C-alpha positions in Angstrom: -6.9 -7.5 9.5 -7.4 -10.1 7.3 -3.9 -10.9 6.3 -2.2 -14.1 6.2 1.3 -14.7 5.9 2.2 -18.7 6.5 5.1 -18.7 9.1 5.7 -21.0 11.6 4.6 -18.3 14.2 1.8 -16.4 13.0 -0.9 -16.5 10.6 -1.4 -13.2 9.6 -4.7 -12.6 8.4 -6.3 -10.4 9.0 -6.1 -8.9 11.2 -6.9 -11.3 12.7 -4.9 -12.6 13.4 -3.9 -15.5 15.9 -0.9 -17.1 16.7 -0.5 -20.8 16.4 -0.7 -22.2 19.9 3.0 -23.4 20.4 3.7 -27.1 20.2 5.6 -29.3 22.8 7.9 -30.3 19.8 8.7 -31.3 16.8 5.7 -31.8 15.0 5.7 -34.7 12.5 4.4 -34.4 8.9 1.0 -35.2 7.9 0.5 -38.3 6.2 -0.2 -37.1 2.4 -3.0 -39.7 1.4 -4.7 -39.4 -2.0 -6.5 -36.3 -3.1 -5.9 -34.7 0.4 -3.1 -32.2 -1.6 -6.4 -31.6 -3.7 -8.2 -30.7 -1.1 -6.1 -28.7 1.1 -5.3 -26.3 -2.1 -9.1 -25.7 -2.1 -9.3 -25.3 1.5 -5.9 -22.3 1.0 -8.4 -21.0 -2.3 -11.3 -20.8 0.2 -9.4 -19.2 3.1 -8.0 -16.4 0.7 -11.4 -15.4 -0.5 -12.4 -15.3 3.2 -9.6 -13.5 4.2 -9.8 -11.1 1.3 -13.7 -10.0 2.2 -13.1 -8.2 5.4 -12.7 -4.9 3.4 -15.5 -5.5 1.9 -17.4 -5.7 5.0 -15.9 -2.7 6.5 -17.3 -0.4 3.6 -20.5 -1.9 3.6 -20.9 -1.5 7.7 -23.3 0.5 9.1 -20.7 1.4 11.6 -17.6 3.4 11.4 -14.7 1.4 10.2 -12.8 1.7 13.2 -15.9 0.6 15.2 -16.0 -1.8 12.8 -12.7 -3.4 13.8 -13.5 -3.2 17.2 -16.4 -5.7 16.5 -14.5 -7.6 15.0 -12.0 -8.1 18.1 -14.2 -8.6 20.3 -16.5 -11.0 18.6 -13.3 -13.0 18.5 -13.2 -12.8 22.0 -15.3 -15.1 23.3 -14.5 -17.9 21.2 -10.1 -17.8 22.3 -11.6 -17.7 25.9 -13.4 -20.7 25.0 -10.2 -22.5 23.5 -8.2 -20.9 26.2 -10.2 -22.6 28.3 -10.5 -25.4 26.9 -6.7 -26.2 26.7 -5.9 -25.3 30.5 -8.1 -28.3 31.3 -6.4 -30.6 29.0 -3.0 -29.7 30.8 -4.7 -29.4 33.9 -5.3 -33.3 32.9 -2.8 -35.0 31.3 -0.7 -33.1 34.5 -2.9 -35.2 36.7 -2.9 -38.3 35.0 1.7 -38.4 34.5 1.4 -37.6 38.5 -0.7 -41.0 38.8 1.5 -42.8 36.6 4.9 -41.2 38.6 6.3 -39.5 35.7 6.7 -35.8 35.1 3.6 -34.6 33.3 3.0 -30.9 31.3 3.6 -27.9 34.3 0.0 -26.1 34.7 -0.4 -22.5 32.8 2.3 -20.1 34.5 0.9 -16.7 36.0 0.7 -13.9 33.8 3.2 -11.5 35.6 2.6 -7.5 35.8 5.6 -7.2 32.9 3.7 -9.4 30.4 0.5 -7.9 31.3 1.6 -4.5 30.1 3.5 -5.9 27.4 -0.4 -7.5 26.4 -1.9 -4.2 26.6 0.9 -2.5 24.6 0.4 -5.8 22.2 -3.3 -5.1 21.8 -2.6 -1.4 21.3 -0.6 -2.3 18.5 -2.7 -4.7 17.3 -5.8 -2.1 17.9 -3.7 0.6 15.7 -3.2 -1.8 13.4 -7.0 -2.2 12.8 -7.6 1.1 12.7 -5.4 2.6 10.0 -6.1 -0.7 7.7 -10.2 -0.6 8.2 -9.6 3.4 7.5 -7.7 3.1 4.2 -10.6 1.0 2.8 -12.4 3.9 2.0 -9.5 6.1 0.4 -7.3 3.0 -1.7 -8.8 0.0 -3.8 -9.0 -3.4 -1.8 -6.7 -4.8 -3.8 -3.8 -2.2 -2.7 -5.0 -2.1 0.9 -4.4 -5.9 1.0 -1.3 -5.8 -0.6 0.6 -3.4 1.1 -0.6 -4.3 4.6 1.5 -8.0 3.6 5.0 -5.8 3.6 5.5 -6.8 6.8 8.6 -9.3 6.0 10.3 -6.2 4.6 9.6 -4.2 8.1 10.3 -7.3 11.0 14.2 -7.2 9.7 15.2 -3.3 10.7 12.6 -3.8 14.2 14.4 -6.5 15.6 17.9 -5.1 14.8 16.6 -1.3 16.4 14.6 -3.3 19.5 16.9 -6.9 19.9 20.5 -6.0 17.9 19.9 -9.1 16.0 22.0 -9.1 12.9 20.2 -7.9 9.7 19.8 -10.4 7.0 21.7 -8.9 4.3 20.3 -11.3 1.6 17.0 -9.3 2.2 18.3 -6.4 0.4 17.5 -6.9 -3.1 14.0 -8.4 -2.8 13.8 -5.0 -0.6 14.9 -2.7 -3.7 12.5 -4.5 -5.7 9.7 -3.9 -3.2 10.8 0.1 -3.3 10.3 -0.3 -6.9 7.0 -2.1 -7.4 5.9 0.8 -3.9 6.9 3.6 -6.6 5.9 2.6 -9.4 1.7 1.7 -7.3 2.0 4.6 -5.4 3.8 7.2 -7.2 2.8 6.6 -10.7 -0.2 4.9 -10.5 -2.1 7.0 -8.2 -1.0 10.5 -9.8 -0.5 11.6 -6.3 -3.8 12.2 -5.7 -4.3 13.1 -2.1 -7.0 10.8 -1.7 -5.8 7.7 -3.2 -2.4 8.5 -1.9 -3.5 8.9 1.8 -5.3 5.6 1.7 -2.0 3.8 0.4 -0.1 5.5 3.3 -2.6 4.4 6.0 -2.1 0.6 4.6 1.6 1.2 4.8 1.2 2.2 8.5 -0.7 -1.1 9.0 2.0 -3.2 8.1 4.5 -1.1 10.6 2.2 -1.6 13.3 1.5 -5.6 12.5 5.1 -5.9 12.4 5.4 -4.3 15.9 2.5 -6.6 17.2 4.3 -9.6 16.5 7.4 -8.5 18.2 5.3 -8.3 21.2 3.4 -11.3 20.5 6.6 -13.4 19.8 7.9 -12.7 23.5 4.4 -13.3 24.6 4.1 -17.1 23.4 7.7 -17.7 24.1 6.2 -18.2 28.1 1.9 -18.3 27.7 -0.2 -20.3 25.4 -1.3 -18.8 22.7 -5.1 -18.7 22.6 -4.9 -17.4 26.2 -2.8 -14.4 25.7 -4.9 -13.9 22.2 -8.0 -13.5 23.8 -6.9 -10.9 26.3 -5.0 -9.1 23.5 -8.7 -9.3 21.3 -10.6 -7.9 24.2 -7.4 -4.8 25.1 -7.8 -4.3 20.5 -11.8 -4.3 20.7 -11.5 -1.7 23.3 -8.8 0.4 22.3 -11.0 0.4 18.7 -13.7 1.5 20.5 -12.4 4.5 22.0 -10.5 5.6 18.9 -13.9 5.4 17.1 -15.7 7.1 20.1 -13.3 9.8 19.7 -13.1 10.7 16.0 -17.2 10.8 16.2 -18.1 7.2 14.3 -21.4 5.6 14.6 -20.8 2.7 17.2 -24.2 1.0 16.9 -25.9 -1.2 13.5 -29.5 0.6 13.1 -30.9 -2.7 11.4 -30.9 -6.2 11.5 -28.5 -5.6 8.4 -25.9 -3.8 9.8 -25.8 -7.0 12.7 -25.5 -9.4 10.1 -22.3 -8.1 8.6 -20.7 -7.6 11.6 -21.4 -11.1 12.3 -20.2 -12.3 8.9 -17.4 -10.1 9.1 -16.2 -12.3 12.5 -17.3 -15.7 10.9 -15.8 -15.2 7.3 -12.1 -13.2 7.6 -11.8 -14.6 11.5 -13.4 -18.0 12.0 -13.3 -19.7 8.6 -10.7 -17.8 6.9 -7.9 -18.4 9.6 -9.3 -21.6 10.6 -8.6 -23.0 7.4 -5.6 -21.6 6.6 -4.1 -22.9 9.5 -5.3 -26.6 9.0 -4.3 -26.8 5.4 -1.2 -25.3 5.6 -0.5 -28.5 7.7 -0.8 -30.6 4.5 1.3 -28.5 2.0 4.7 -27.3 1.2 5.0 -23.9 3.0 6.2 -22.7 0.0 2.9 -23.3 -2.2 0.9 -22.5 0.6 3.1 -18.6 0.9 2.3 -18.5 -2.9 -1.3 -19.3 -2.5 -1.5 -16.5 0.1 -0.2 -13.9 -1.9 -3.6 -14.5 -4.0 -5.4 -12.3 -1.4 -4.9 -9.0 -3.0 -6.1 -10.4 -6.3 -9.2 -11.9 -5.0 -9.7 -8.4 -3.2 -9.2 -6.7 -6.5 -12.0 -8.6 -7.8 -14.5 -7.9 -5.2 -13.6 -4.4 -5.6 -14.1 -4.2 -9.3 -17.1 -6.7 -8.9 -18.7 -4.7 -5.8 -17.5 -1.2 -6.1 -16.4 -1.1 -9.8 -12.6 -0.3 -8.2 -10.8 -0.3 -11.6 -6.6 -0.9 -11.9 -4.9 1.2 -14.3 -2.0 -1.3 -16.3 0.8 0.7 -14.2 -1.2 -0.2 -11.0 -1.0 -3.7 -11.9 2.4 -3.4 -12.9 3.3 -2.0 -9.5 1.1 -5.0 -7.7 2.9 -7.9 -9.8 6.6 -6.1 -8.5 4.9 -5.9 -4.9 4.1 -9.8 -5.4 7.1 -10.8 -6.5 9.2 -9.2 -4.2 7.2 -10.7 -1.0 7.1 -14.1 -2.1 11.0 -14.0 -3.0 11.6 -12.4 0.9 9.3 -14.6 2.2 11.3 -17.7 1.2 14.7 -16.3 1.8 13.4 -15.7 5.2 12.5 -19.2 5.6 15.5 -20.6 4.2 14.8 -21.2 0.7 16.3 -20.9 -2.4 
């Protein structure tokens, strides 16, 4: 997808997606130096408008859209191995270098057991259904409402973990959750008419969020004992596949006829995976998490405008409306969630 949502575990983008690899500890602040809050607001501006073209990519694809998403996946692929990579030789290292000096170094990467390795299989299913019912709902809903209501996730994490852990449900979550029902009815109900059309594609974006949410429940336990690019990369290749059969099966076109149809595949995996959660993740190291959460929620307005710009995807004022609710009601759970005021 190409969500974001700026949390400390997950930068929801998209799907794509990719954890944060976990830190040793407390990680101090970035040094603020002149014109780098500038700068990091542009980089936010830039990853938004990356984030907020892979719909646009997925209607212009020569391939299905689920085949799409399965490109996607597994274009990501071999860069996490590469990372993965990359940081088992830098523990693999510094282990070797506290044993010379007699202290206790970083332990070497722990064996992926038969439990986790289902539970990365399930995770990419997820993950893979995710895709599919997001990439889909581009062709029946406007960007801008596929965007948005794939970011409901804060509203669906709450009542997962209390049905999956028992954890205690945060109560406070309940009005910006009433609001959300409103600003759903009032984009959904009223402003699509109930056409079938339109109204199946804002169900299918619903669906996306339900299955994100249940990705990150998996992919929470997963980090909790494996580095995160590792058990990414694994989970990218499990999606990529998984996309692949679901596309084989409902009869998509699974190969670009032209140099074209290569090309925004390509710049589908460079823009919305590479440089969209790339940047998000380094300049959300430099602001307030809560101007960077605001910033975010920019996505489905810069989707809106490719679709009126590309597709001539028009908003009625009571769609509009019911996006500015939607908005409203996120960013306010979003912060309560993270301790704010």
């Amino acid at each position: 997808m190409s969500r974001a949502v700026t949390t400390d575990s997950t930068t929801e983008a998209g799907h794509e997606v990719l954890p944060a690899p976990v830190a040793a500890g407390p990680e101090p602040a970035a040094e603020e130096k002149p014109g780098s809050r500038a700068r990091s607001q542009l980089m936010v501006l830039l990853a938004v408008c990356c984030l907020a073209l892979g719909g646009v990519f997925v209607r212009i694809s020569e391939v299905g859209p689920v085949a799409t998403g399965g490109y996607r996946s597994l274009l990501a692929a071999p860069m996490l191995l590469g990372m993965a990579m990359a940081a088992a030789r830098r523990t693999r290292a510094n282990a070797a270098a506290a044993t010379a000096a007699g202290a206790d170094g970083p332990g070497t990467a722990t064996r992926i057991g038969r439990r986790d390795q289902l539970l990365i299989v399930l995770g990419g299913l997820f993950l893979a259904a995710d895709l599919c019912l997001w990439n889909i709902s581009f062709l029946y809903t406007s960007l801008a409402e596929a965007n948005l209501l794939a970011n409901l996730v804060p509203f669906i994490i709450a009542p997962l973990c209390f049905l999956l852990f028992g954890d205690r449900l945060p109560w406070r979550l309940a009005l910006p959750a009433l609001l959300a029902l409103a600003g759903l009815y009032i984009l959904v109900i009223l402003g699509t008419g109930l056409d079938p059309r339109h109204l199946r594609g804002d169900l299918l974006a619903l669906a996306t969020a339900v299955f994100y949410a249940l990705f990150l429940v998996v992919a929470k336990g997963l980090r909790e004992r494996h580095e995160a690019t590792r058990i990414m990369a694994t989970l990218s290749l499990v999606c990529g596949l998984a996309c692949f059969a679901v596309a084989a099966l409902l009869g998509e076109s699974l190969w670009p006829t032209s140099a074209k149809g290569w090309l925004v595949l390509i710049a589908l995996a460079v823009t919305s995976q590479l440089l969209g959660q790339t940047l998000m993740a380094h300049a959300v190291k430099f602001l307030p998490l809560q101007l960077a959460a605001l910033f975010v929620l920019l996505q489905p307005v810069a989707a809106a405008v490719y679709g009126l710009v590309l597709f001539d995807q028009r908003l009625s004022l009571v769609q509009m409306a019911g996006i500015g609710v939607l908005l409203v009601s996120i960013f306010w759970a979003k912060n309560l969630l993270e301790g704010k005021k």
